[in-house]
Tab-separated table of C-alpha atoms in Angstrom:
chain	number	residue	atom	x	y	z
A	1	UNK	CA	25.866	-16.511	19.451
A	2	UNK	CA	26.906	-13.819	17.057
A	3	UNK	CA	23.494	-13.974	15.205
A	4	UNK	CA	21.518	-13.808	18.398
A	5	UNK	CA	23.516	-10.796	19.624
A	6	UNK	CA	22.890	-9.055	16.376
A	7	UNK	CA	19.251	-9.698	16.610
A	8	UNK	CA	18.975	-8.127	19.973
A	9	UNK	CA	21.150	-5.272	19.036
A	10	UNK	CA	18.924	-4.418	16.113
A	11	UNK	CA	15.912	-4.772	18.267
A	12	UNK	CA	17.404	-2.303	20.729
A	13	UNK	CA	18.356	0.130	17.943
A	14	UNK	CA	14.748	-0.126	16.559
A	15	UNK	CA	13.378	0.784	19.901
A	16	UNK	CA	15.476	3.875	19.863
A	17	UNK	CA	14.305	4.754	16.340
A	18	UNK	CA	10.859	4.875	17.580
A	19	UNK	CA	11.759	7.348	20.367
A	20	UNK	CA	13.644	9.518	17.871
A	21	UNK	CA	10.859	9.338	15.307
A	22	UNK	CA	8.379	10.594	17.923
A	23	UNK	CA	10.803	13.381	18.791
A	24	UNK	CA	11.419	14.027	14.942
A	25	UNK	CA	15.088	13.899	15.651
A	26	UNK	CA	16.552	13.074	12.193
A	27	UNK	CA	20.086	13.352	13.372
A	28	UNK	CA	19.628	10.541	15.722
A	29	UNK	CA	17.628	8.636	13.231
A	30	UNK	CA	20.726	8.688	10.769
A	31	UNK	CA	23.079	7.665	13.559
A	32	UNK	CA	21.108	4.632	14.801
A	33	UNK	CA	19.752	3.605	11.449
A	34	UNK	CA	23.421	3.377	10.368
A	35	UNK	CA	24.164	1.024	13.222
A	36	UNK	CA	21.453	-1.581	12.099
A	37	UNK	CA	22.926	-4.786	10.663
A	38	UNK	CA	19.979	-5.285	8.426
A	39	UNK	CA	18.724	-2.061	6.904
A	40	UNK	CA	15.602	-3.820	5.689
A	41	UNK	CA	14.342	-3.752	9.298
A	42	UNK	CA	14.586	0.078	9.360
A	43	UNK	CA	12.644	0.310	5.965
A	44	UNK	CA	9.961	-2.075	7.432
A	45	UNK	CA	9.809	-0.107	10.551
A	46	UNK	CA	9.480	3.322	8.910
A	47	UNK	CA	6.657	1.897	6.636
A	48	UNK	CA	4.743	0.514	9.612
A	49	UNK	CA	5.193	3.949	11.448
A	50	UNK	CA	3.978	5.835	8.341
A	51	UNK	CA	1.030	3.511	7.767
A	52	UNK	CA	-0.153	4.032	11.402
A	53	UNK	CA	-0.110	7.879	10.731
A	54	UNK	CA	-1.552	7.675	7.149
A	55	UNK	CA	-5.164	6.992	8.141
A	56	UNK	CA	-4.938	3.668	6.586
A	57	UNK	CA	-7.843	4.334	4.222
A	58	UNK	CA	-8.961	6.976	1.841
A	59	UNK	CA	-11.270	8.990	4.113
A	60	UNK	CA	-9.506	8.903	7.633
A	61	UNK	CA	-7.335	12.020	8.057
A	62	UNK	CA	-3.696	11.486	8.330
A	63	UNK	CA	-1.875	12.624	11.303
A	64	UNK	CA	1.235	15.020	10.884
A	65	UNK	CA	1.138	14.372	7.125
A	66	UNK	CA	4.259	16.253	6.011
A	67	UNK	CA	6.325	14.429	8.620
A	68	UNK	CA	4.622	11.011	7.608
A	69	UNK	CA	5.502	11.660	3.970
A	70	UNK	CA	9.184	12.095	4.735
A	71	UNK	CA	9.290	8.862	6.748
A	72	UNK	CA	7.374	6.938	4.243
A	73	UNK	CA	9.645	8.123	1.480
A	74	UNK	CA	12.600	7.095	3.716
A	75	UNK	CA	11.368	3.573	3.709
A	76	UNK	CA	11.286	3.529	-0.084
A	77	UNK	CA	14.721	5.069	-0.390
A	78	UNK	CA	16.253	2.401	1.800
A	79	UNK	CA	14.628	-0.280	-0.253
A	80	UNK	CA	15.915	1.128	-3.461
A	81	UNK	CA	19.462	1.059	-2.181
A	82	UNK	CA	18.929	-2.610	-1.051
A	83	UNK	CA	17.628	-3.425	-4.467
A	84	UNK	CA	20.758	-2.002	-6.107
A	85	UNK	CA	22.969	-4.177	-3.988
A	86	UNK	CA	20.895	-7.310	-4.159
A	87	UNK	CA	21.772	-10.197	-6.482
A	88	UNK	CA	17.978	-10.810	-6.924
A	89	UNK	CA	16.283	-7.361	-6.710
A	90	UNK	CA	12.874	-8.717	-7.609
A	91	UNK	CA	12.948	-10.614	-4.233
A	92	UNK	CA	12.345	-7.273	-2.639
A	93	UNK	CA	9.182	-6.415	-4.715
A	94	UNK	CA	6.840	-7.715	-2.047
A	95	UNK	CA	8.353	-5.027	0.309
A	96	UNK	CA	8.133	-2.423	-2.328
A	97	UNK	CA	4.446	-3.202	-2.847
A	98	UNK	CA	3.613	-2.509	0.749
A	99	UNK	CA	5.820	0.551	1.145
A	100	UNK	CA	4.690	2.017	-2.223
A	101	UNK	CA	1.169	1.506	-1.319
A	102	UNK	CA	1.602	3.464	1.895
A	103	UNK	CA	3.517	6.324	0.171
A	104	UNK	CA	0.790	6.538	-2.542
A	105	UNK	CA	-1.909	7.049	0.014
A	106	UNK	CA	0.118	9.746	1.807
A	107	UNK	CA	0.698	11.563	-1.438
A	108	UNK	CA	-2.939	11.343	-2.366
A	109	UNK	CA	-3.813	12.991	0.972
A	110	UNK	CA	-1.331	15.727	0.062
A	111	UNK	CA	-3.242	16.188	-3.144
A	112	UNK	CA	-0.155	15.065	-5.191
A	113	UNK	CA	-2.398	12.928	-7.301
A	114	UNK	CA	0.025	12.251	-10.314
A	115	UNK	CA	2.744	11.004	-7.966
A	116	UNK	CA	0.215	8.827	-5.944
A	117	UNK	CA	-0.888	7.165	-9.147
A	118	UNK	CA	2.667	6.618	-10.369
A	119	UNK	CA	3.647	4.697	-7.290
A	120	UNK	CA	0.277	2.819	-6.965
A	121	UNK	CA	0.600	1.886	-10.685
A	122	UNK	CA	4.119	0.342	-10.167
A	123	UNK	CA	2.492	-1.753	-7.348
A	124	UNK	CA	-0.326	-2.801	-9.629
A	125	UNK	CA	1.977	-3.675	-12.528
A	126	UNK	CA	3.764	-6.052	-10.086
A	127	UNK	CA	0.650	-7.669	-9.010
A	128	UNK	CA	0.881	-6.322	-5.489
A	129	UNK	CA	-2.464	-4.850	-4.798
A	130	UNK	CA	-4.960	-6.357	-2.229
A	131	UNK	CA	-8.576	-5.356	-2.515
A	132	UNK	CA	-8.007	-2.090	-0.465
A	133	UNK	CA	-5.058	-1.330	-2.782
A	134	UNK	CA	-7.156	-1.743	-5.743
A	135	UNK	CA	-9.804	0.586	-4.259
A	136	UNK	CA	-7.265	3.237	-3.818
A	137	UNK	CA	-5.756	2.711	-7.233
A	138	UNK	CA	-9.291	3.223	-8.788
A	139	UNK	CA	-9.571	6.568	-6.874
A	140	UNK	CA	-6.170	7.747	-8.043
A	141	UNK	CA	-6.817	6.666	-11.595
A	142	UNK	CA	-10.065	8.545	-11.701
A	143	UNK	CA	-8.308	11.779	-10.463
A	144	UNK	CA	-5.373	11.340	-12.888
A	145	UNK	CA	-6.769	9.378	-15.967
A	146	UNK	CA	-10.381	10.321	-15.848
A	147	UNK	CA	-13.750	8.536	-15.717
A	148	UNK	CA	-13.455	6.065	-18.658
A	149	UNK	CA	-10.190	4.446	-17.698
A	150	UNK	CA	-11.298	4.179	-14.013
A	151	UNK	CA	-14.650	2.688	-15.294
A	152	UNK	CA	-12.703	0.073	-17.388
A	153	UNK	CA	-10.454	-0.967	-14.597
A	154	UNK	CA	-13.355	-1.330	-11.953
A	155	UNK	CA	-15.347	-3.367	-14.447
A	156	UNK	CA	-12.426	-5.576	-15.261
A	157	UNK	CA	-11.747	-6.164	-11.502
A	158	UNK	CA	-15.494	-6.835	-10.712
A	159	UNK	CA	-15.693	-9.318	-13.577
A	160	UNK	CA	-12.734	-11.267	-11.984
A	161	UNK	CA	-14.615	-11.562	-8.760
A	162	UNK	CA	-13.030	-8.794	-6.683
A	163	UNK	CA	-15.259	-8.467	-3.719
A	164	UNK	CA	-15.502	-4.711	-2.972
A	165	UNK	CA	-18.583	-2.609	-2.066
A	166	UNK	CA	-16.119	0.483	-2.405
A	167	UNK	CA	-15.481	-0.292	-6.134
A	168	UNK	CA	-19.076	-0.926	-6.836
A	169	UNK	CA	-20.134	2.447	-5.214
A	170	UNK	CA	-17.367	4.236	-7.209
A	171	UNK	CA	-18.555	2.587	-10.419
A	172	UNK	CA	-22.226	3.589	-9.770
A	173	UNK	CA	-21.064	7.162	-9.362
A	174	UNK	CA	-19.070	7.038	-12.545
A	175	UNK	CA	-22.036	5.782	-14.371
A	176	UNK	CA	-24.178	8.672	-13.067
A	177	UNK	CA	-21.425	11.266	-14.049
A	178	UNK	CA	-21.244	9.785	-17.604
A	179	UNK	CA	-25.099	9.551	-17.860
A	180	UNK	CA	-24.919	5.960	-18.719
A	181	UNK	CA	-27.970	3.518	-18.110
A	182	UNK	CA	-28.301	2.360	-14.589
A	183	UNK	CA	-29.579	-0.907	-15.754
A	184	UNK	CA	-26.143	-1.570	-17.264
A	185	UNK	CA	-24.577	-1.003	-13.839
A	186	UNK	CA	-27.030	-3.295	-12.205
A	187	UNK	CA	-26.216	-6.088	-14.781
A	188	UNK	CA	-22.373	-5.638	-13.932
A	189	UNK	CA	-23.256	-5.660	-10.221
A	190	UNK	CA	-25.227	-9.085	-10.575
A	191	UNK	CA	-22.401	-10.605	-12.615
A	192	UNK	CA	-19.658	-9.405	-9.944
A	193	UNK	CA	-21.770	-11.106	-7.259
A	194	UNK	CA	-21.881	-14.409	-9.350
A	195	UNK	CA	-18.081	-14.021	-9.847
A	196	UNK	CA	-17.512	-13.491	-6.102
A	197	UNK	CA	-19.572	-16.510	-5.241
A	198	UNK	CA	-17.755	-18.595	-7.750
A	199	UNK	CA	-14.427	-17.670	-6.365
A	200	UNK	CA	-15.549	-18.435	-2.841
A	201	UNK	CA	-16.847	-21.859	-3.939
A	202	UNK	CA	-13.632	-22.592	-5.776
A	203	UNK	CA	-11.581	-21.662	-2.582
A	204	UNK	CA	-13.802	-23.889	-0.454
A	205	UNK	CA	-13.479	-26.823	-2.899
A	206	UNK	CA	-9.685	-26.295	-3.105
A	207	UNK	CA	-9.429	-26.449	0.671
A	208	UNK	CA	-11.963	-29.047	1.518
A	209	UNK	CA	-12.626	-30.934	-1.646
A	210	UNK	CA	-16.317	-30.178	-1.611
A	211	UNK	CA	-18.948	-27.487	-0.676
A	212	UNK	CA	-20.991	-29.876	1.129
A	213	UNK	CA	-21.479	-28.996	4.893
């Protein structure tokens, strides 16, 4: 009964948090966030809210970006406090990877490229990037580290079978900027397609035992 009551109470407080977020009432946010029995719920809620406003990709404009940055950073700050208190902080790395990816995208759209790369690099080092995250990482890397490091990163990812037309397009542009032979790019693109198909075949065999229809 106590656990069920706590869950319903937290659900109620989270509903209030959305109202106060929409009103940008930070005083009320502090009040009801403090009443939650599980602060991780607040961090996840703030991240979801910030992700919705971030544009969710590199090209879609973010909404109310200065406010969105504050909310996204708040999710990371809560998580940092939880990691300090946790017996096994690494168990929260998965949450950090999601929140860090969101925050990095917002920083990128604020033209804070160094910071965006720093946060995304930590997620990368923890193995927490999906294909979309790797696409964003490559863009931040090119901005901060330059063409050659971005070229190497993309080529490494493509050789592993990362299936991304976005990475291929960025790599082709980099080849143009560096005046590299386009035939070399085409060879990498062909090998990438082979790696993607090999990975797909391996996944099917793992699931079904064969690629036969």
